[in-house]
Each structure stands twice: as structure tokens, then as C-alpha cells.
């Protein structure tokens, strides 16, 4: 199993905790899918004065590892402040770092991301950066102290799957020893399986499960697809070819015509 | 001599319980910490939509089923119920949200742009697809609270305003605790889900029914009230804060209203409302009997939609100590 800052999760599915019909349904999804890392977004206003304490208590009751995130932050300063608040609230150095650069696509501001990653890494955080599949940016994030990269599959919440399969493959080949997580844009279990088949270490998703008609069932479906995709990767898939290759030996076949 | 019931809290739940008990021949005393009914209740800031099918988009089955009782009950008890249905719209770029909404709900018809314009002439040309939930209704929450107050007083109830009590302070044989989020002192798994709303006044725009505008990030609704007032709501934030609106929420609400119709840009901001909804971990309401005290709580964002059914269950429990209560709990933490 891949190691994320020294932690080896049981499941390669990381689940976001927003937008579920209720915390009870979220808990059911976590339990039935066997997830053991969940992300939680923090809003400034919920952090101050502990007004969001009740929801965080429910998250803590899940008994899984929490990866707080800086969702919705648009500046380095905002992201850094939110990360510090998250460390205080959840007692963890882990932080999923999101610095949004564009509102329609929620595309990461990779310049701000690198800057914030450096500040937080220097401050002792274990940073999980939400980035694009750009390998130069990926290299800079590693230089900044990140030990995990989380490229998008497609824009957050869009459910479009792997928009740039070539780019994601290149990234995998370029960073063979770095844990890579496809974060965002996944809509279907088959999208997740595809990312695992090309060698990604884990999948982080939220909307595809939370907004499904039956979130717990969908979480299970994703968990199975991710296991299947990982096993396929480890089993070394065959290469596609242009012409048919009969699977039954033709040697010794009777010629009747 | 009928049964006497003491009720703590004159928000929508306490008042609905009082009305239901009076209907059934019990006598009632209410204790309300605020100076008038609703003064310190989150129902004061409610949208007042009686929209069980629309709520089915995200809520579980009991909300749809129990919410189906609401419009008739309210019509029997107050005179501000409007049965004009609900219109659900999405900007063209978020058309997939409309499809998703339609897949999760029932009891609607699909409208094209012309049909939307016939229903809401002021929205003509702005939306080309919508869903119409004809059987739904809405009311003005503040009028409903006042109407219910008048009604229970006329039926012989006593209301002690500015009276903050707990069940242990009362000696009655049956006490209904309808304190909402304040009951966290006795219901440990109750949490607050913050909601922010605006009241806008526009003389240029007329809507006949609540309109929900779907958007992946800021689903919002606009409910028309008398005198050109529109209620724009509501955020859902995991926070028990009751005190302030954030600039971000204000932007989202106003941006949504403006996307529905640009004339909201000229509207007057009449009021900013903030409160926290009392909510259990499954976001479903509960009637909990603890000896002589019956808690009715956790109506979340469905205060007006579910208080008739919860009042019915509470009255069943209050008038029949042997009554087995329906278990609405769902999933984990239950």
C-alpha cells in the first residue's frame, strides 16, 4: 500500500464529507465503503468560537483519519490561515491545500498553491496539494516540501472523469515514486477504476457519492471499482492491438472446408 | 376535565402542538422566553414553503410523507396559505442540475419557456426549462405564527411570554419541550445548522409562487410575500452561530436573486436574518418521550413543513401515555 506521509490507509478511496443529505448518511457511506481517510472543509466562520463543533464531533466519531481541507480559499493568506485553524480543530498536521484561481472552473491557482505549500511545509504541515496535471508545477510542489500530489481529473463537482488521460499518464510516469491521488472531477466508478488502472495510488472524491441517489451504495461501488482498478494495475494489463488474436489455439484445428 | 399540557417554546413547533392539543379538547399553557411568539425562534426566519416533493431532492422519505399533511393542516389553522405550487428553474449552463432534481423528485410537470412565462410573466424569456410542482403551497411564516397565536389564545390557551423555563421547573403531568436548539442541554446530539436569509422589497417584480433556482454551489429560493417583499434563502452551514451573516453568504444570496431576475439589483434590502436550525444527526425530526416530558425537536429546515405531523404525534403521545411512537431515525448515530 502506498504511504501518505508515513500513513498507509486501508482504503484507496478518500471521501469528502460535504453535501450529504445528512451526517448519518455520510457515516453510513464511510462505514459501508471501508474508507479510512475523509476530508473536511473548514469555513472561517465555523472555526471561530467553535460554532461548528457539533459537526466536527460527528466527523471525529467516524473513527477515521481526517484530512482537513482549505476548500474555497482564493488566496495564499486565506489558505494558510484556514490550515492553521484546521490544525487546531482536528489536531492533525495533514492539510489538503486548495487555492482556487478561477471561479467558473474552480481551477487551482498553481502559483499561489506553490507559495502556500512552501509556507505550510516549512511550518510542519503535511501538505496534500490540489493541483493540475502539469508536471512542472508538480515538481515545484515537491521542491516546496510536498510528498503527495493530487491532480484533478476534471473541474470540481463536474463528474466528467479523466479529462486529460494523456497528461495524467505522463504525470504518473514522471513521478514514479510519489504518491499520486486523482482529486476532483470523478463522476462514475469507471472513471475511478481508469485512474487506478494507469497507476494512481488513490482517488479523492465527494460530489459523485454525496449527490448520488443512494450515497452509501455509491460509496461501496466506488470502493469496489478502485480495488478492481488497482488490482488490474498490479496484474499488468495487456496492450491493445489492432487485429484480432484468437484466444483459442488454432493449431490442430480441423479444416472442414 | 380534559388533560392539561404545558408547552415550553412558542416557535412553530410549540404553537402547532398547542393548536393540535386544543383541537383535541386538551387545555394548554405555553411558556415562551421571547416577548412574542417567534421573537427568538428560528421559525421567524423560515421560508414557509410547504414543498414536500421538492424537499425530496435531498431529504429522506419521512419528510416527504409527513410533509404531505402540512398544507391542509395549515389551511385549517391560519388564513395565509397560498396554493400556487413551486417553480424550479436552472440557468441554461446548469441544466444538468434540473435533470438531477427531476430524477430525485416526483409530482411535477416539465415546462418550456412559454409555459414558464404563462406561469410567471415577469420571468418571460429568462429560462427555457423548468419543473412545476403544482400541488405544493407556501405561507408567510410570521403571519402564520401570529395567526396560530391568536387562534390558541382564542381557544383558551394561556401564553406566558418572557418566561424562560425548563421542564424541571414545571409541575404539570405532561410537558412538551419544544425549545429547539436550546434543548441541547438535554438532547446531546442536537446541533445547529446555520441559515441566513434576506428580505428584499421590489416593486418591479411580481412572482406568484416560490421559485427555486438550482445551481451546483448556491441552490436558493425566492418566496414572494405581501407588499412587494421577497424572502431570499437560505444558506446551510454547519455552525451553531446565530449572530451574523458573512459577506460571502450575502454575495451568494444576492447573486442568486440577481440571476433569477436583474430587477433584484434595484431591490431594497429590508432585513437580514440569521439563525441556527435545531438538527439531529440524521437531519430528521424526533418525538422523544422521557417520563412526563416529551421532546419534539430536530425539524431542521422543515419547521413549517413538518410541525403539523410532529404536532399530531406529540398530541398522540401527550394524550395517551401508552402510545408507541413512530421511530423516524435513520442510519448511523441513531
Short mmCIF file of N, CA and C in Angstrom, two decimals, chain B residues 90-209:
data_model
loop_
_atom_site.label_atom_id
_atom_site.label_comp_id
_atom_site.label_asym_id
_atom_site.label_seq_id
_atom_site.Cartn_x
_atom_site.Cartn_y
_atom_site.Cartn_z
N UNK B 90 -33.34 26.47 -13.58
CA UNK B 90 -31.87 26.47 -13.57
C UNK B 90 -31.39 27.29 -14.74
N UNK B 91 -30.31 28.04 -14.58
CA UNK B 91 -29.72 28.73 -15.72
C UNK B 91 -29.30 27.68 -16.76
N UNK B 92 -29.22 28.08 -18.02
CA UNK B 92 -29.00 27.08 -19.07
C UNK B 92 -27.71 26.31 -18.86
N UNK B 93 -26.69 26.96 -18.31
CA UNK B 93 -25.42 26.25 -18.12
C UNK B 93 -25.49 25.21 -17.00
N UNK B 94 -26.52 25.30 -16.17
CA UNK B 94 -26.67 24.33 -15.09
C UNK B 94 -27.88 23.42 -15.33
N UNK B 95 -28.18 23.20 -16.60
CA UNK B 95 -29.33 22.38 -16.97
C UNK B 95 -29.25 20.99 -16.35
N UNK B 96 -28.02 20.48 -16.18
CA UNK B 96 -27.89 19.14 -15.61
C UNK B 96 -28.40 19.09 -14.18
N UNK B 97 -28.36 20.24 -13.48
CA UNK B 97 -28.91 20.28 -12.12
C UNK B 97 -30.43 20.07 -12.15
N UNK B 98 -31.05 20.58 -13.20
CA UNK B 98 -32.50 20.42 -13.33
C UNK B 98 -32.86 18.96 -13.60
N UNK B 99 -32.04 18.32 -14.43
CA UNK B 99 -32.28 16.89 -14.69
C UNK B 99 -32.10 16.08 -13.41
N UNK B 100 -31.04 16.40 -12.67
CA UNK B 100 -30.78 15.69 -11.42
C UNK B 100 -31.94 15.89 -10.44
N UNK B 101 -32.42 17.13 -10.35
CA UNK B 101 -33.53 17.43 -9.45
C UNK B 101 -34.76 16.62 -9.85
N UNK B 102 -35.02 16.56 -11.17
CA UNK B 102 -36.17 15.81 -11.66
C UNK B 102 -36.06 14.31 -11.39
N UNK B 103 -34.84 13.80 -11.44
CA UNK B 103 -34.65 12.37 -11.18
C UNK B 103 -34.91 12.01 -9.72
N UNK B 104 -34.70 12.96 -8.83
CA UNK B 104 -34.81 12.69 -7.40
C UNK B 104 -36.19 13.00 -6.84
N UNK B 105 -37.05 13.59 -7.67
CA UNK B 105 -38.32 14.06 -7.13
C UNK B 105 -39.49 13.56 -7.97
N UNK B 106 -40.69 13.82 -7.51
CA UNK B 106 -41.88 13.38 -8.25
C UNK B 106 -42.96 14.47 -8.14
N UNK B 107 -44.11 14.22 -8.76
CA UNK B 107 -45.25 15.14 -8.69
C UNK B 107 -44.95 16.50 -9.32
N UNK B 108 -44.24 16.48 -10.45
CA UNK B 108 -44.00 17.75 -11.15
C UNK B 108 -44.32 17.57 -12.63
N UNK B 109 -44.48 18.68 -13.32
CA UNK B 109 -44.55 18.63 -14.78
C UNK B 109 -43.39 19.45 -15.33
N UNK B 110 -42.97 19.11 -16.54
CA UNK B 110 -41.86 19.85 -17.14
C UNK B 110 -42.40 21.01 -17.95
N UNK B 111 -41.78 22.15 -17.79
CA UNK B 111 -42.24 23.34 -18.50
C UNK B 111 -41.18 23.82 -19.49
N UNK B 112 -41.66 24.35 -20.63
CA UNK B 112 -40.72 25.03 -21.52
C UNK B 112 -40.81 26.54 -21.25
N UNK B 113 -40.06 27.31 -22.01
CA UNK B 113 -40.00 28.74 -21.76
C UNK B 113 -41.36 29.42 -21.82
N UNK B 114 -42.21 29.02 -22.78
CA UNK B 114 -43.53 29.64 -22.90
C UNK B 114 -44.39 29.34 -21.68
N UNK B 115 -44.32 28.09 -21.23
CA UNK B 115 -45.13 27.71 -20.08
C UNK B 115 -44.67 28.43 -18.81
N UNK B 116 -43.35 28.62 -18.71
CA UNK B 116 -42.83 29.38 -17.56
C UNK B 116 -43.35 30.81 -17.61
N UNK B 117 -43.36 31.39 -18.83
CA UNK B 117 -43.82 32.77 -18.98
C UNK B 117 -45.31 32.90 -18.65
N UNK B 118 -46.09 31.88 -18.99
CA UNK B 118 -47.53 31.94 -18.66
C UNK B 118 -47.73 31.90 -17.15
N UNK B 119 -46.89 31.11 -16.47
CA UNK B 119 -47.00 30.96 -15.02
C UNK B 119 -46.48 32.20 -14.30
N UNK B 120 -45.31 32.67 -14.75
CA UNK B 120 -44.66 33.83 -14.12
C UNK B 120 -44.26 34.81 -15.22
N UNK B 121 -45.17 35.70 -15.60
CA UNK B 121 -44.90 36.59 -16.74
C UNK B 121 -43.61 37.39 -16.59
N UNK B 122 -43.24 37.75 -15.36
CA UNK B 122 -42.02 38.55 -15.19
C UNK B 122 -40.74 37.76 -15.49
N UNK B 123 -40.86 36.44 -15.57
CA UNK B 123 -39.67 35.64 -15.88
C UNK B 123 -39.61 35.27 -17.36
N UNK B 124 -40.52 35.85 -18.16
CA UNK B 124 -40.58 35.51 -19.60
C UNK B 124 -39.23 35.74 -20.26
N UNK B 125 -38.81 34.76 -21.04
CA UNK B 125 -37.58 34.90 -21.81
C UNK B 125 -36.31 34.63 -21.02
N UNK B 126 -36.44 34.38 -19.74
CA UNK B 126 -35.22 34.22 -18.92
C UNK B 126 -34.80 32.76 -18.76
N UNK B 127 -35.78 31.85 -18.83
CA UNK B 127 -35.47 30.43 -18.61
C UNK B 127 -36.20 29.60 -19.66
N UNK B 128 -35.53 28.59 -20.16
CA UNK B 128 -36.18 27.81 -21.22
C UNK B 128 -36.67 26.45 -20.73
N UNK B 129 -36.30 26.07 -19.51
CA UNK B 129 -36.77 24.80 -18.96
C UNK B 129 -37.01 24.97 -17.47
N UNK B 130 -38.05 24.27 -16.99
CA UNK B 130 -38.32 24.33 -15.56
C UNK B 130 -39.17 23.15 -15.13
N UNK B 131 -39.29 22.99 -13.83
CA UNK B 131 -40.16 21.96 -13.27
C UNK B 131 -41.23 22.67 -12.43
N UNK B 132 -42.47 22.19 -12.57
CA UNK B 132 -43.56 22.82 -11.83
C UNK B 132 -44.20 21.79 -10.91
N UNK B 133 -44.11 22.04 -9.62
CA UNK B 133 -44.71 21.17 -8.60
C UNK B 133 -46.04 21.81 -8.20
N UNK B 134 -47.08 21.46 -8.96
CA UNK B 134 -48.35 22.18 -8.86
C UNK B 134 -49.01 22.02 -7.50
N UNK B 135 -48.81 20.86 -6.86
CA UNK B 135 -49.54 20.57 -5.63
C UNK B 135 -48.94 21.18 -4.37
N UNK B 136 -47.86 21.94 -4.52
CA UNK B 136 -47.22 22.47 -3.32
C UNK B 136 -47.78 23.85 -2.95
N UNK B 137 -47.47 24.29 -1.75
CA UNK B 137 -48.04 25.53 -1.24
C UNK B 137 -46.98 26.31 -0.48
N UNK B 138 -47.32 27.52 -0.06
CA UNK B 138 -46.43 28.26 0.83
C UNK B 138 -47.26 29.18 1.71
N UNK B 139 -46.62 29.68 2.74
CA UNK B 139 -47.29 30.62 3.63
C UNK B 139 -46.26 31.63 4.12
N UNK B 140 -46.78 32.71 4.73
CA UNK B 140 -45.89 33.70 5.33
C UNK B 140 -45.68 33.28 6.78
N UNK B 141 -44.46 32.86 7.14
CA UNK B 141 -44.24 32.31 8.48
C UNK B 141 -44.63 33.26 9.61
N UNK B 142 -44.36 34.53 9.45
CA UNK B 142 -44.64 35.45 10.55
C UNK B 142 -46.14 35.64 10.73
N UNK B 143 -46.85 35.68 9.60
CA UNK B 143 -48.31 35.75 9.71
C UNK B 143 -48.86 34.46 10.30
N UNK B 144 -48.25 33.34 9.92
CA UNK B 144 -48.73 32.05 10.42
C UNK B 144 -48.51 31.94 11.93
N UNK B 145 -47.36 32.40 12.40
CA UNK B 145 -47.08 32.35 13.85
C UNK B 145 -48.07 33.24 14.60
N UNK B 146 -48.31 34.44 14.04
CA UNK B 146 -49.26 35.36 14.69
C UNK B 146 -50.67 34.78 14.65
N UNK B 147 -51.03 34.20 13.50
CA UNK B 147 -52.37 33.63 13.36
C UNK B 147 -52.60 32.47 14.32
N UNK B 148 -51.57 31.65 14.47
CA UNK B 148 -51.68 30.50 15.36
C UNK B 148 -51.75 30.96 16.82
N UNK B 149 -51.00 32.01 17.13
CA UNK B 149 -51.03 32.57 18.48
C UNK B 149 -52.44 33.04 18.83
N UNK B 150 -53.00 33.83 17.91
CA UNK B 150 -54.37 34.32 18.13
C UNK B 150 -55.34 33.17 18.32
N UNK B 151 -55.16 32.16 17.48
CA UNK B 151 -56.08 31.03 17.49
C UNK B 151 -56.01 30.26 18.81
N UNK B 152 -54.81 30.00 19.29
CA UNK B 152 -54.71 29.22 20.53
C UNK B 152 -55.19 30.06 21.72
N UNK B 153 -54.95 31.37 21.67
CA UNK B 153 -55.46 32.23 22.76
C UNK B 153 -56.98 32.22 22.75
N UNK B 154 -57.54 32.32 21.55
CA UNK B 154 -59.00 32.32 21.44
C UNK B 154 -59.59 31.00 21.91
N UNK B 155 -58.81 29.94 21.78
CA UNK B 155 -59.30 28.62 22.19
C UNK B 155 -59.04 28.37 23.68
N UNK B 156 -58.56 29.40 24.38
CA UNK B 156 -58.45 29.27 25.83
C UNK B 156 -57.08 28.98 26.37
N UNK B 157 -56.05 28.94 25.50
CA UNK B 157 -54.70 28.68 25.99
C UNK B 157 -54.16 29.91 26.73
N UNK B 158 -53.23 29.66 27.64
CA UNK B 158 -52.51 30.75 28.29
C UNK B 158 -51.09 30.75 27.75
N UNK B 159 -50.58 31.94 27.41
CA UNK B 159 -49.17 32.02 26.98
C UNK B 159 -48.43 32.96 27.92
N UNK B 160 -47.38 32.45 28.56
CA UNK B 160 -46.52 33.30 29.38
C UNK B 160 -45.33 33.72 28.55
N UNK B 161 -45.30 34.99 28.13
CA UNK B 161 -44.16 35.46 27.36
C UNK B 161 -43.04 35.90 28.31
N UNK B 162 -41.86 36.05 27.74
CA UNK B 162 -40.67 36.42 28.53
C UNK B 162 -40.51 35.50 29.73
N UNK B 163 -40.82 34.24 29.51
CA UNK B 163 -40.76 33.26 30.60
C UNK B 163 -39.86 32.12 30.16
N UNK B 164 -38.62 32.12 30.65
CA UNK B 164 -37.67 31.09 30.25
C UNK B 164 -37.65 30.00 31.31
N UNK B 165 -38.20 28.86 30.97
CA UNK B 165 -38.28 27.75 31.93
C UNK B 165 -37.76 26.48 31.29
N UNK B 166 -37.46 25.51 32.14
CA UNK B 166 -37.15 24.15 31.68
C UNK B 166 -38.21 23.23 32.25
N UNK B 167 -38.27 22.03 31.72
CA UNK B 167 -39.31 21.10 32.13
C UNK B 167 -39.26 20.87 33.64
N UNK B 168 -38.05 20.85 34.20
CA UNK B 168 -37.94 20.58 35.64
C UNK B 168 -38.53 21.70 36.49
N UNK B 169 -38.73 22.89 35.88
CA UNK B 169 -39.34 23.99 36.62
C UNK B 169 -40.86 23.86 36.67
N UNK B 170 -41.42 22.97 35.88
CA UNK B 170 -42.87 22.88 35.74
C UNK B 170 -43.38 21.61 36.43
N UNK B 171 -44.57 21.72 37.00
CA UNK B 171 -45.07 20.59 37.80
C UNK B 171 -46.12 19.78 37.05
N UNK B 172 -46.46 20.22 35.83
CA UNK B 172 -47.55 19.57 35.11
C UNK B 172 -47.32 18.09 34.86
N UNK B 173 -48.41 17.36 34.65
CA UNK B 173 -48.33 15.91 34.43
C UNK B 173 -47.71 15.60 33.06
N UNK B 174 -47.93 16.52 32.09
CA UNK B 174 -47.35 16.33 30.76
C UNK B 174 -46.71 17.65 30.32
N UNK B 175 -45.43 17.59 29.95
CA UNK B 175 -44.74 18.78 29.47
C UNK B 175 -44.18 18.49 28.08
N UNK B 176 -44.49 19.36 27.12
CA UNK B 176 -43.88 19.24 25.80
C UNK B 176 -42.71 20.23 25.74
N UNK B 177 -41.52 19.71 25.50
CA UNK B 177 -40.35 20.56 25.37
C UNK B 177 -40.12 20.85 23.88
N UNK B 178 -40.44 22.08 23.49
CA UNK B 178 -40.32 22.50 22.07
C UNK B 178 -39.35 23.66 21.97
N UNK B 179 -38.22 23.55 22.66
CA UNK B 179 -37.30 24.67 22.76
C UNK B 179 -36.33 24.78 21.59
N UNK B 180 -36.42 23.85 20.65
CA UNK B 180 -35.47 23.92 19.54
C UNK B 180 -34.05 23.74 20.03
N UNK B 181 -33.13 24.54 19.48
CA UNK B 181 -31.71 24.35 19.76
C UNK B 181 -31.37 24.52 21.25
N UNK B 182 -32.18 25.28 21.97
CA UNK B 182 -31.91 25.47 23.41
C UNK B 182 -31.99 24.15 24.18
N UNK B 183 -32.67 23.16 23.60
CA UNK B 183 -32.80 21.87 24.28
C UNK B 183 -31.54 21.03 24.18
N UNK B 184 -30.47 21.62 23.64
CA UNK B 184 -29.19 20.90 23.61
C UNK B 184 -28.74 20.51 25.01
N UNK B 185 -29.23 21.25 26.05
CA UNK B 185 -28.85 20.88 27.41
C UNK B 185 -29.40 19.50 27.80
N UNK B 186 -30.44 19.04 27.10
CA UNK B 186 -30.98 17.71 27.42
C UNK B 186 -30.88 16.74 26.25
N UNK B 187 -30.71 17.23 25.05
CA UNK B 187 -30.60 16.36 23.87
C UNK B 187 -29.19 16.56 23.30
N UNK B 188 -28.28 15.69 23.71
CA UNK B 188 -26.86 15.92 23.44
C UNK B 188 -26.52 15.89 21.96
N UNK B 189 -27.28 15.14 21.15
CA UNK B 189 -26.89 15.04 19.74
C UNK B 189 -27.59 16.07 18.85
N UNK B 190 -28.22 17.05 19.48
CA UNK B 190 -28.81 18.14 18.70
C UNK B 190 -27.70 19.10 18.30
N UNK B 191 -27.70 19.53 17.02
CA UNK B 191 -26.69 20.50 16.59
C UNK B 191 -27.37 21.64 15.84
N UNK B 192 -26.65 22.71 15.64
CA UNK B 192 -27.21 23.84 14.89
C UNK B 192 -26.71 23.83 13.46
N UNK B 193 -27.60 24.06 12.53
CA UNK B 193 -27.20 24.26 11.13
C UNK B 193 -27.63 25.68 10.76
N UNK B 194 -26.62 26.51 10.59
CA UNK B 194 -26.87 27.93 10.39
C UNK B 194 -27.57 28.21 9.07
N UNK B 195 -28.52 29.11 9.12
CA UNK B 195 -29.18 29.57 7.91
C UNK B 195 -29.20 31.08 7.88
N UNK B 196 -28.95 31.63 6.70
CA UNK B 196 -29.01 33.08 6.54
C UNK B 196 -30.01 33.41 5.45
N UNK B 197 -30.74 34.47 5.65
CA UNK B 197 -31.78 34.85 4.67
C UNK B 197 -31.85 36.36 4.55
N UNK B 198 -32.48 36.79 3.47
CA UNK B 198 -32.68 38.22 3.27
C UNK B 198 -34.14 38.48 2.96
N UNK B 199 -34.62 39.62 3.39
CA UNK B 199 -35.91 40.10 2.89
C UNK B 199 -35.61 41.29 1.98
N UNK B 200 -36.06 41.17 0.74
CA UNK B 200 -35.87 42.25 -0.23
C UNK B 200 -37.23 42.82 -0.60
N UNK B 201 -37.26 44.11 -0.93
CA UNK B 201 -38.51 44.68 -1.43
C UNK B 201 -38.28 45.18 -2.85
N UNK B 202 -39.13 44.68 -3.75
CA UNK B 202 -39.06 45.14 -5.12
C UNK B 202 -40.47 45.43 -5.59
N UNK B 203 -40.65 46.64 -6.12
CA UNK B 203 -41.97 47.00 -6.66
C UNK B 203 -42.06 46.61 -8.14
N UNK B 204 -40.93 46.25 -8.73
CA UNK B 204 -40.91 46.00 -10.18
C UNK B 204 -41.26 44.57 -10.54
N UNK B 205 -41.13 43.68 -9.57
CA UNK B 205 -41.19 42.26 -9.88
C UNK B 205 -42.38 41.63 -9.16
N UNK B 206 -43.04 40.73 -9.88
CA UNK B 206 -44.14 40.00 -9.23
C UNK B 206 -43.97 38.51 -9.48
N UNK B 207 -44.03 37.75 -8.42
CA UNK B 207 -44.00 36.30 -8.53
C UNK B 207 -45.21 35.74 -7.80
N UNK B 208 -45.78 34.69 -8.36
CA UNK B 208 -46.98 34.12 -7.76
C UNK B 208 -46.70 32.95 -6.83
N UNK B 209 -45.45 32.51 -6.81
CA UNK B 209 -45.15 31.27 -6.08
C UNK B 209 -43.64 31.23 -5.77
#
